[in-house]
Structure formats: C-alpha cells, structure tokens
Amino acid sequence: MTAHDEPSGTGSAPCLIGPAPRDALHVMSYNLRYPANDPGHLWKDRRPAMSELLRRERPTVAGTQEGVIDQLRDIAADLPGGYEWIGEGRRGGTRDEFTAVFYDARRLEPREHGHFWLSDTPEVVASRTWGNSIPRMATWVRFTDRGTGGEFVVVNTHLDHSSEKARVRGADLLGSTVRSFAPVPTIVTGDFNAPAERSDAYRRLLAAELRDVWLEARDRRTPAYATFTAYREPAVGGQRIDWILTTPGIASDAAAINPSAPGGCAPSDHLPVQALLRLPTAP
C-alpha cells in the first residue's frame, strides 16, 4: 500500500531525530489510538497533528498499534511520497485494529512478511487462549536496506491491556520468534502495556537477549516521559509501556520519547518512541 505524493508544508518545529543518514535507521514505535469517540480527541481533529509529526520526523520504519483501516489509509495519504505499509486486522483482513508497519520504500525493500496471533495457535487468525478478551497479534517484515544491502527484521506487536498471563506468554512467543530469525538483526516495536524495567513481560524479552534501546542509547534527546498520556501533559519519570528492543549488535546512537503536540493538539494518547539505530556490519 502506497502513500500519496507529498503535500506542501510540514510546519517549522524542530525534529528530534528526523530523516536518517544512509548508514542508519530511524525507527519509531507509535500507538495511534483508534478513532474512538473521545470527546475533544476525535481522529478528524488529531489527524493534522499526527500528519505534521510524522512528516517532520520521517522515520525509516514505524511499527504502529491500534490503527484501523481508514485511519491507516489517512496516514498513508498524509505521509510524504515513497512510504508504504504492511498489515492485517487482528480479526483477519481489514477487520479491527492492526499492528501495521510503515516504511520508506525508497530506502527499504520488504523481502517477506507475516502475521501471527499471540496464542497457543499463532497461525490461527484472531485466536486467543491465554485469558485475553480480545485477539492480540504481531506483524513482522524482513527488509533489505537499498542503501547498504544489509538485511533486518522488524517485529511489531501490541500486548494485552488486562491479562498478565497473556502479556507474559505473549512475550515468550515474541522471544522465540525473534530467535527464529537469527542471525538476521531484529528490531521489536510495540505497545507492551507493561512498564519497562519493572514487569515480567519486559524481563522475559530481555532474557531472550533483546536490548532496550532507551537504556542503550548514547544520546537520550528527551526526558524519560511516561509513554501513555491519556492526552494530558507528558509526565517525566512515569511508566514506559511503549518500547523499541533490538538483538545484540545493533547500535543505538540516539533515542527519544516525543512529546510534540503540533498546533497544541496531542496526535495520540501515547507518545511515539524513536531511535536512531545502526545495524552490525555484515561479515
């Protein structure tokens, strides 16, 4: 699916990371907030702010959560020319929320992709077996970087909001999936609905030899904001429930939790997490 040509004007606010240099990747994880009936925060009102933030930052690849089909099509239309996306609804086809992956097709070429559901039967669409009331899933894409020739995998997910068992079992399944891609460098993005550094899901994923880019980053360009804001002012020192994780060997030059509210409007009830990453040099 392809974004439209770039419209004019993107706003003048400075970006936190912006377009990545040729030898690096700008990775984003962003819970978009589905277009629910939020008084004062309807999608039609948030869309211009979301568009400005994404067009300003221009991630090379972005794992998104909660987007529904019309919202994802709007985002694709608002992004600069050259962006495409891959995803499937968690109830199959275009039904319900996606864990869609957007990417700059001028830089990245998808080689293969797939979807799996966080359950004992991950190949069964919309399956749920761990106590979660709604299906949870992940989307993965294996990319080749057109500039460097390097390959990497992005796995994007959204863990359950209410069931601790589902979060832990989901983390275990994600860890085993990441191991199955070895030795290809792998990046995991998601809304994990669990605090970094203080949850079993986080510990399980780090036990699978994944690393938290926020902790690994040489340059943290923002305070450690809580990533769920409920549209309120960002709070420093709260829970980071949205993360970017990587397999060993991927260097984290910079990380940020973006509190931008273009035009005074919060684009979502979550803040996007961003990182400037460098893949290991191919042998």
GROMACS .gro file of C-alpha atoms in nm:
model
  283
    1MET     CA    1   0.000   0.000   0.000
    2THR     CA    2   0.150   0.330  -0.108
    3ALA     CA    3   0.137   0.680   0.035
    4HIS     CA    4   0.038   0.972  -0.186
    5ASP     CA    5   0.272   1.241  -0.313
    6GLU     CA    6   0.398   1.487  -0.055
    7PRO     CA    7   0.170   1.787   0.008
    8SER     CA    8   0.324   2.126   0.068
    9GLY     CA    9   0.431   2.250   0.410
   10THR     CA   10   0.525   2.045   0.714
   11GLY     CA   11   0.549   2.304   0.990
   12SER     CA   12   0.860   2.465   1.131
   13ALA     CA   13   0.905   2.296   1.471
   14PRO     CA   14   1.241   2.120   1.510
   15CYS     CA   15   1.252   1.743   1.487
   16LEU     CA   16   1.407   1.511   1.745
   17ILE     CA   17   1.570   1.266   1.505
   18GLY     CA   18   1.442   1.333   1.152
   19PRO     CA   19   1.547   1.160   0.830
   20ALA     CA   20   1.821   0.905   0.898
   21PRO     CA   21   2.158   0.918   0.727
   22ARG     CA   22   2.222   0.644   0.474
   23ASP     CA   23   2.409   0.418   0.719
   24ALA     CA   24   2.145   0.438   0.995
   25LEU     CA   25   1.777   0.366   1.051
   26HIS     CA   26   1.525   0.592   1.221
   27VAL     CA   27   1.286   0.351   1.395
   28MET     CA   28   0.960   0.457   1.560
   29SER     CA   29   0.700   0.278   1.771
   30TYR     CA   30   0.366   0.457   1.789
   31ASN     CA   31   0.027   0.367   1.934
   32LEU     CA   32  -0.202   0.571   1.709
   33ARG     CA   33  -0.517   0.544   1.921
   34TYR     CA   34  -0.804   0.402   1.718
   35PRO     CA   35  -1.071   0.656   1.618
   36ALA     CA   36  -1.286   0.608   1.928
   37ASN     CA   37  -1.548   0.853   2.044
   38ASP     CA   38  -1.305   1.054   2.256
   39PRO     CA   39  -1.468   1.391   2.329
   40GLY     CA   40  -1.228   1.656   2.206
   41HIS     CA   41  -0.990   1.398   2.059
   42LEU     CA   42  -1.167   1.261   1.753
   43TRP     CA   43  -0.944   1.130   1.475
   44LYS     CA   44  -1.054   1.404   1.237
   45ASP     CA   45  -0.922   1.658   1.490
   46ARG     CA   46  -0.599   1.470   1.567
   47ARG     CA   47  -0.513   1.381   1.208
   48PRO     CA   48  -0.340   1.711   1.115
   49ALA     CA   49  -0.116   1.692   1.424
   50MET     CA   50  -0.029   1.328   1.353
   51SER     CA   51   0.050   1.417   0.994
   52GLU     CA   52   0.279   1.704   1.094
   53LEU     CA   53   0.468   1.496   1.350
   54LEU     CA   54   0.528   1.205   1.111
   55ARG     CA   55   0.623   1.427   0.817
   56ARG     CA   56   0.865   1.619   1.037
   57GLU     CA   57   1.033   1.311   1.185
   58ARG     CA   58   1.022   1.088   0.875
   59PRO     CA   59   1.106   0.753   1.032
   60THR     CA   60   1.267   0.495   0.807
   61VAL     CA   61   1.033   0.237   0.958
   62ALA     CA   62   0.750   0.271   1.210
   63GLY     CA   63   0.569  -0.002   1.398
   64THR     CA   64   0.218   0.123   1.477
   65GLN     CA   65  -0.050  -0.010   1.707
   66GLU     CA   66  -0.429   0.031   1.725
   67GLY     CA   67  -0.471   0.179   1.379
   68VAL     CA   68  -0.787   0.076   1.193
   69ILE     CA   69  -0.808   0.057   0.816
   70ASP     CA   70  -0.950   0.403   0.739
   71GLN     CA   71  -0.709   0.567   0.982
   72LEU     CA   72  -0.412   0.383   0.829
   73ARG     CA   73  -0.519   0.491   0.483
   74ASP     CA   74  -0.538   0.851   0.605
   75ILE     CA   75  -0.187   0.828   0.746
   76ALA     CA   76  -0.059   0.677   0.421
   77ALA     CA   77  -0.218   0.964   0.229
   78ASP     CA   78  -0.062   1.222   0.462
   79LEU     CA   79   0.293   1.085   0.461
   80PRO     CA   80   0.548   1.209   0.208
   81GLY     CA   81   0.564   1.022  -0.122
   82GLY     CA   82   0.754   0.696  -0.107
   83TYR     CA   83   0.607   0.546   0.210
   84GLU     CA   84   0.422   0.214   0.207
   85TRP     CA   85   0.279  -0.012   0.475
   86ILE     CA   86   0.210  -0.375   0.558
   87GLY     CA   87  -0.054  -0.505   0.798
   88GLU     CA   88  -0.362  -0.713   0.866
   89GLY     CA   89  -0.650  -0.660   1.106
   90ARG     CA   90  -0.637  -0.865   1.423
   91ARG     CA   91  -0.965  -1.036   1.330
   92GLY     CA   92  -0.841  -1.101   0.977
   93GLY     CA   93  -0.838  -0.900   0.656
   94THR     CA   94  -0.917  -0.537   0.733
   95ARG     CA   95  -1.123  -0.609   1.046
   96ASP     CA   96  -1.042  -0.445   1.378
   97GLU     CA   97  -0.706  -0.295   1.482
   98PHE     CA   98  -0.376  -0.351   1.301
   99THR     CA   99  -0.015  -0.377   1.409
  100ALA     CA  100   0.084  -0.213   1.082
  101VAL     CA  101   0.442  -0.142   0.978
  102PHE     CA  102   0.505   0.174   0.774
  103TYR     CA  103   0.835   0.208   0.589
  104ASP     CA  104   1.022   0.433   0.349
  105ALA     CA  105   1.021   0.226   0.030
  106ARG     CA  106   1.293   0.445  -0.117
  107ARG     CA  107   1.527   0.303   0.148
  108LEU     CA  108   1.378  -0.034   0.236
  109GLU     CA  109   1.264  -0.328   0.026
  110PRO     CA  110   1.040  -0.584   0.202
  111ARG     CA  111   1.155  -0.938   0.121
  112GLU     CA  112   0.892  -1.130   0.314
  113HIS     CA  113   0.639  -1.067   0.585
  114GLY     CA  114   0.386  -1.243   0.802
  115HIS     CA  115   0.145  -1.216   1.092
  116PHE     CA  116   0.092  -1.431   1.399
  117TRP     CA  117  -0.151  -1.424   1.687
  118LEU     CA  118  -0.039  -1.428   2.049
  119SER     CA  119  -0.191  -1.759   2.149
  120ASP     CA  120  -0.120  -2.131   2.162
  121THR     CA  121  -0.223  -2.141   1.794
  122PRO     CA  122  -0.038  -1.840   1.649
  123GLU     CA  123  -0.119  -1.933   1.291
  124VAL     CA  124  -0.496  -1.918   1.359
  125VAL     CA  125  -0.641  -1.577   1.278
  126ALA     CA  126  -0.799  -1.400   1.578
  127SER     CA  127  -0.705  -1.683   1.817
  128ARG     CA  128  -0.680  -1.614   2.191
  129THR     CA  129  -0.601  -1.878   2.452
  130TRP     CA  130  -0.426  -1.702   2.740
  131GLY     CA  131  -0.712  -1.518   2.910
  132ASN     CA  132  -0.720  -1.206   2.693
  133SER     CA  133  -1.069  -1.099   2.593
  134ILE     CA  134  -0.962  -0.964   2.252
  135PRO     CA  135  -0.716  -1.107   1.997
  136ARG     CA  136  -0.358  -0.985   2.014
  137MET     CA  137  -0.111  -1.023   1.730
  138ALA     CA  138   0.220  -0.928   1.575
  139THR     CA  139   0.330  -0.833   1.225
  140TRP     CA  140   0.683  -0.898   1.103
  141VAL     CA  141   0.868  -0.779   0.793
  142ARG     CA  142   1.211  -0.877   0.665
  143PHE     CA  143   1.373  -0.582   0.488
  144THR     CA  144   1.674  -0.519   0.271
  145ASP     CA  145   1.827  -0.173   0.304
  146ARG     CA  146   1.864  -0.048  -0.054
  147GLY     CA  147   2.148   0.181   0.053
  148THR     CA  148   2.371  -0.062   0.240
  149GLY     CA  149   2.246  -0.402   0.127
  150GLY     CA  150   2.201  -0.503   0.490
  151GLU     CA  151   1.905  -0.714   0.600
  152PHE     CA  152   1.700  -0.686   0.917
  153VAL     CA  153   1.362  -0.788   1.057
  154VAL     CA  154   1.103  -0.569   1.229
  155VAL     CA  155   0.851  -0.737   1.461
  156ASN     CA  156   0.568  -0.511   1.574
  157THR     CA  157   0.314  -0.604   1.841
  158HIS     CA  158   0.057  -0.492   2.099
  159LEU     CA  159   0.034  -0.696   2.420
  160ASP     CA  160  -0.287  -0.731   2.615
  161HIS     CA  161  -0.404  -0.449   2.841
  162SER     CA  162  -0.568  -0.660   3.113
  163SER     CA  163  -0.427  -1.014   3.132
  164GLU     CA  164  -0.084  -1.053   3.291
  165LYS     CA  165  -0.073  -1.415   3.177
  166ALA     CA  166  -0.139  -1.309   2.819
  167ARG     CA  167   0.138  -1.047   2.837
  168VAL     CA  168   0.394  -1.292   2.974
  169ARG     CA  169   0.303  -1.572   2.735
  170GLY     CA  170   0.299  -1.320   2.450
  171ALA     CA  171   0.648  -1.204   2.548
  172ASP     CA  172   0.768  -1.565   2.544
  173LEU     CA  173   0.625  -1.618   2.196
  174LEU     CA  174   0.784  -1.296   2.073
  175GLY     CA  175   1.119  -1.404   2.217
  176SER     CA  176   1.107  -1.742   2.043
  177THR     CA  177   1.001  -1.577   1.718
  178VAL     CA  178   1.293  -1.336   1.734
  179ARG     CA  179   1.532  -1.626   1.793
  180SER     CA  180   1.392  -1.796   1.481
  181PHE     CA  181   1.513  -1.504   1.268
  182ALA     CA  182   1.875  -1.535   1.388
  183PRO     CA  183   2.131  -1.442   1.273
  184VAL     CA  184   1.940  -1.163   1.096
  185PRO     CA  185   1.939  -0.847   1.314
  186THR     CA  186   1.591  -0.794   1.454
  187ILE     CA  187   1.408  -0.490   1.594
  188VAL     CA  188   1.096  -0.527   1.808
  189THR     CA  189   0.850  -0.238   1.841
  190GLY     CA  190   0.529  -0.229   2.036
  191ASP     CA  191   0.288  -0.116   2.299
  192PHE     CA  192   0.356  -0.375   2.569
  193ASN     CA  193   0.106  -0.250   2.827
  194ALA     CA  194   0.370  -0.320   3.091
  195PRO     CA  195   0.633  -0.095   3.245
  196ALA     CA  196   0.988  -0.124   3.119
  197GLU     CA  197   1.238  -0.244   3.380
  198ARG     CA  198   0.960  -0.346   3.621
  199SER     CA  199   0.745  -0.611   3.457
  200ASP     CA  200   0.765  -0.982   3.386
  201ALA     CA  201   0.695  -0.929   3.016
  202TYR     CA  202   0.994  -0.694   2.994
  203ARG     CA  203   1.217  -0.935   3.185
  204ARG     CA  204   1.115  -1.225   2.960
  205LEU     CA  205   1.204  -1.029   2.648
  206LEU     CA  206   1.540  -0.922   2.784
  207ALA     CA  207   1.603  -1.285   2.882
  208ALA     CA  208   1.558  -1.361   2.511
  209GLU     CA  209   1.871  -1.146   2.457
  210LEU     CA  210   1.684  -0.837   2.345
  211ARG     CA  211   1.808  -0.495   2.449
  212ASP     CA  212   1.614  -0.182   2.539
  213VAL     CA  213   1.731   0.099   2.310
  214TRP     CA  214   1.627   0.365   2.561
  215LEU     CA  215   1.879   0.228   2.811
  216GLU     CA  216   2.140   0.154   2.542
  217ALA     CA  217   2.124   0.490   2.364
  218ARG     CA  218   2.434   0.705   2.367
  219ASP     CA  219   2.221   1.017   2.335
  220ARG     CA  220   1.878   1.047   2.501
  221ARG     CA  221   1.722   1.350   2.343
  222THR     CA  222   1.426   1.383   2.580
  223PRO     CA  223   1.347   1.306   2.942
  224ALA     CA  224   1.207   0.961   3.021
  225TYR     CA  225   0.844   1.055   2.970
  226ALA     CA  226   0.563   0.815   3.051
  227THR     CA  227   0.458   0.694   2.707
  228PHE     CA  228   0.083   0.677   2.784
  229THR     CA  229  -0.052   1.025   2.849
  230ALA     CA  230  -0.431   0.996   2.806
  231TYR     CA  231  -0.391   1.327   2.615
  232ARG     CA  232  -0.257   1.504   2.923
  233GLU     CA  233   0.074   1.688   2.959
  234PRO     CA  234   0.364   1.441   2.937
  235ALA     CA  235   0.494   1.330   3.277
  236VAL     CA  236   0.864   1.275   3.344
  237GLY     CA  237   0.955   0.955   3.522
  238GLY     CA  238   0.632   0.767   3.461
  239GLN     CA  239   0.591   0.424   3.307
  240ARG     CA  240   0.741   0.346   2.970
  241ILE     CA  241   0.496   0.094   2.827
  242ASP     CA  242   0.597   0.150   2.463
  243TRP     CA  243   0.943   0.021   2.375
  244ILE     CA  244   1.191  -0.046   2.097
  245LEU     CA  245   1.405  -0.355   2.156
  246THR     CA  246   1.687  -0.497   1.944
  247THR     CA  247   1.901  -0.805   1.915
  248PRO     CA  248   2.267  -0.766   2.018
  249GLY     CA  249   2.497  -0.586   1.776
  250ILE     CA  250   2.252  -0.313   1.674
  251ALA     CA  251   2.393   0.017   1.798
  252SER     CA  252   2.161   0.281   1.943
  253ASP     CA  253   2.301   0.623   1.860
  254ALA     CA  254   2.002   0.816   1.995
  255ALA     CA  255   1.659   0.769   2.149
  256ALA     CA  256   1.365   0.996   2.218
  257ILE     CA  257   1.011   0.991   2.355
  258ASN     CA  258   0.840   1.258   2.153
  259PRO     CA  259   0.603   1.494   2.342
  260SER     CA  260   0.524   1.703   2.034
  261ALA     CA  261   0.172   1.843   2.007
  262PRO     CA  262   0.158   2.033   1.677
  263GLY     CA  263  -0.085   2.321   1.695
  264GLY     CA  264  -0.147   2.239   2.060
  265CYS     CA  265  -0.313   1.908   1.970
  266ALA     CA  266  -0.188   1.574   2.102
  267PRO     CA  267  -0.175   1.338   1.799
  268SER     CA  268  -0.250   1.034   2.018
  269ASP     CA  269  -0.295   0.929   2.380
  270HIS     CA  270   0.053   0.771   2.359
  271LEU     CA  271   0.386   0.934   2.279
  272PRO     CA  272   0.593   0.790   1.996
  273VAL     CA  273   0.921   0.626   2.090
  274GLN     CA  274   1.205   0.687   1.844
  275ALA     CA  275   1.559   0.561   1.794
  276LEU     CA  276   1.848   0.613   1.555
  277LEU     CA  277   1.997   0.267   1.504
  278ARG     CA  278   2.290   0.121   1.315
  279LEU     CA  279   2.292  -0.240   1.201
  280PRO     CA  280   2.603  -0.451   1.260
  281THR     CA  281   2.844  -0.459   0.969
  282ALA     CA  282   2.786  -0.768   0.757
  283PRO     CA  283   3.075  -1.019   0.772
   0.00000   0.00000   0.00000
